Amino acid sequence: MTNKNKPLLTLTEAAANKVKTLMKNTNSDVIGLRIGIKTAGCSGMKYNVEYATEIKPFEEKIISKDIVICIDPAAIMFLIGSEMDYKEQKFSSGFEFSNPNEIARCGCGESFTVAQ
């Protein structure tokens, strides 16, 4: 069960606005985002963000800034208290996570490690 004192995951205004824009431009029945964790990268884990067209069994459904977010049950303990932001810089843009559970991040910023 998730900690009721901390939100599982929140979106910044910038992230919510970008998600809403992206969802408007899809050709499918997208209901929101699905966020999970994959084993990848030099630090061990990588965030996985994709469109959700349904809520799968055992997923945690949350709503942040009017966006439906489905959290993979295997990722819940790694995401508690995280914030997803969207940043545009001169040569790159994308979603970034601020995760209080991270204890290390690889040099390229693609993967992270959490205390276990």
XYZ file of C-alpha atoms in Angstrom:
116
model
C 0.000 0.000 0.000
C 1.235 3.501 -0.741
C 2.162 6.019 1.924
C -0.861 8.290 2.417
C 1.340 11.193 3.563
C 3.199 11.458 0.258
C 1.560 11.533 -3.138
C 2.663 8.619 -5.269
C 3.537 10.894 -8.185
C 2.720 14.449 -9.185
C 3.087 16.405 -12.402
C 4.335 19.962 -12.700
C 2.258 22.408 -14.735
C 4.805 22.149 -17.567
C 4.523 18.336 -17.633
C 0.724 18.410 -17.495
C 0.534 20.936 -20.332
C 2.891 18.872 -22.510
C 0.987 15.644 -21.802
C -2.326 17.318 -22.685
C -0.826 18.599 -25.953
C 0.587 15.172 -26.819
C -2.695 13.420 -25.974
C -4.647 15.788 -28.244
C -2.407 14.783 -31.151
C -2.836 11.001 -30.808
C -5.011 8.981 -33.133
C -6.064 6.427 -30.537
C -8.187 6.115 -27.424
C -5.542 7.392 -25.013
C -6.884 7.891 -21.484
C -3.632 9.047 -19.894
C -0.087 7.923 -19.156
C 1.387 4.665 -17.931
C 4.543 5.032 -15.855
C 6.789 2.192 -14.869
C 10.384 1.242 -14.215
C 12.567 -0.916 -16.477
C 15.861 -2.583 -15.727
C 18.264 -0.697 -17.978
C 21.206 1.656 -18.141
C 24.432 1.756 -16.210
C 22.755 2.556 -12.854
C 20.187 -0.229 -13.048
C 16.741 1.338 -13.565
C 15.087 3.592 -16.102
C 11.732 5.363 -16.127
C 9.285 4.088 -18.741
C 6.523 6.464 -19.873
C 3.945 5.516 -22.478
C 0.357 6.227 -23.417
C -2.342 4.304 -21.554
C -5.473 3.222 -23.398
C -6.823 1.232 -20.444
C -6.183 0.656 -16.763
C -4.589 -2.749 -16.363
C -5.320 -5.057 -13.419
C -3.435 -4.132 -10.234
C -2.268 -0.765 -11.573
C -2.525 2.216 -9.270
C -4.609 4.951 -10.903
C -3.884 8.504 -9.824
C -4.927 11.864 -11.194
C -2.550 14.819 -11.202
C -3.480 18.119 -12.855
C -6.446 16.378 -14.574
C -4.156 13.733 -16.136
C -4.889 10.056 -15.495
C -1.688 8.231 -14.603
C -1.520 4.448 -14.376
C 1.385 3.225 -12.265
C 2.807 -0.232 -12.880
C 2.448 -2.129 -9.576
C 6.127 -3.177 -9.691
C 7.149 0.524 -9.823
C 5.061 1.890 -6.943
C 7.668 1.530 -4.204
C 10.287 3.223 -6.388
C 8.108 6.223 -7.293
C 6.523 7.350 -4.009
C 6.915 11.103 -3.686
C 8.243 11.631 -7.228
C 7.505 14.586 -9.471
C 7.490 14.498 -13.260
C 8.464 17.709 -15.040
C 8.892 18.717 -18.674
C 11.886 20.821 -19.643
C 12.847 22.445 -22.906
C 16.465 23.449 -23.326
C 18.413 24.750 -26.285
C 19.370 21.332 -27.667
C 17.039 18.941 -25.866
C 13.607 18.574 -24.363
C 11.834 15.881 -22.431
C 10.260 14.636 -19.264
C 12.421 14.564 -16.134
C 11.775 12.914 -12.790
C 12.646 14.281 -9.393
C 12.606 11.180 -7.210
C 13.400 11.317 -3.480
C 14.070 7.557 -3.546
C 17.064 7.852 -5.874
C 20.456 7.365 -4.285
C 22.491 7.574 -7.512
C 22.087 8.524 -11.154
C 24.377 7.637 -14.032
C 26.467 10.340 -15.676
C 24.278 10.518 -18.773
C 21.140 10.882 -16.639
C 19.330 7.979 -18.321
C 19.194 5.590 -15.381
C 19.115 5.617 -11.576
C 19.498 3.505 -8.439
C 17.302 3.397 -5.340
C 18.003 2.127 -1.836
C 16.620 -1.358 -1.296
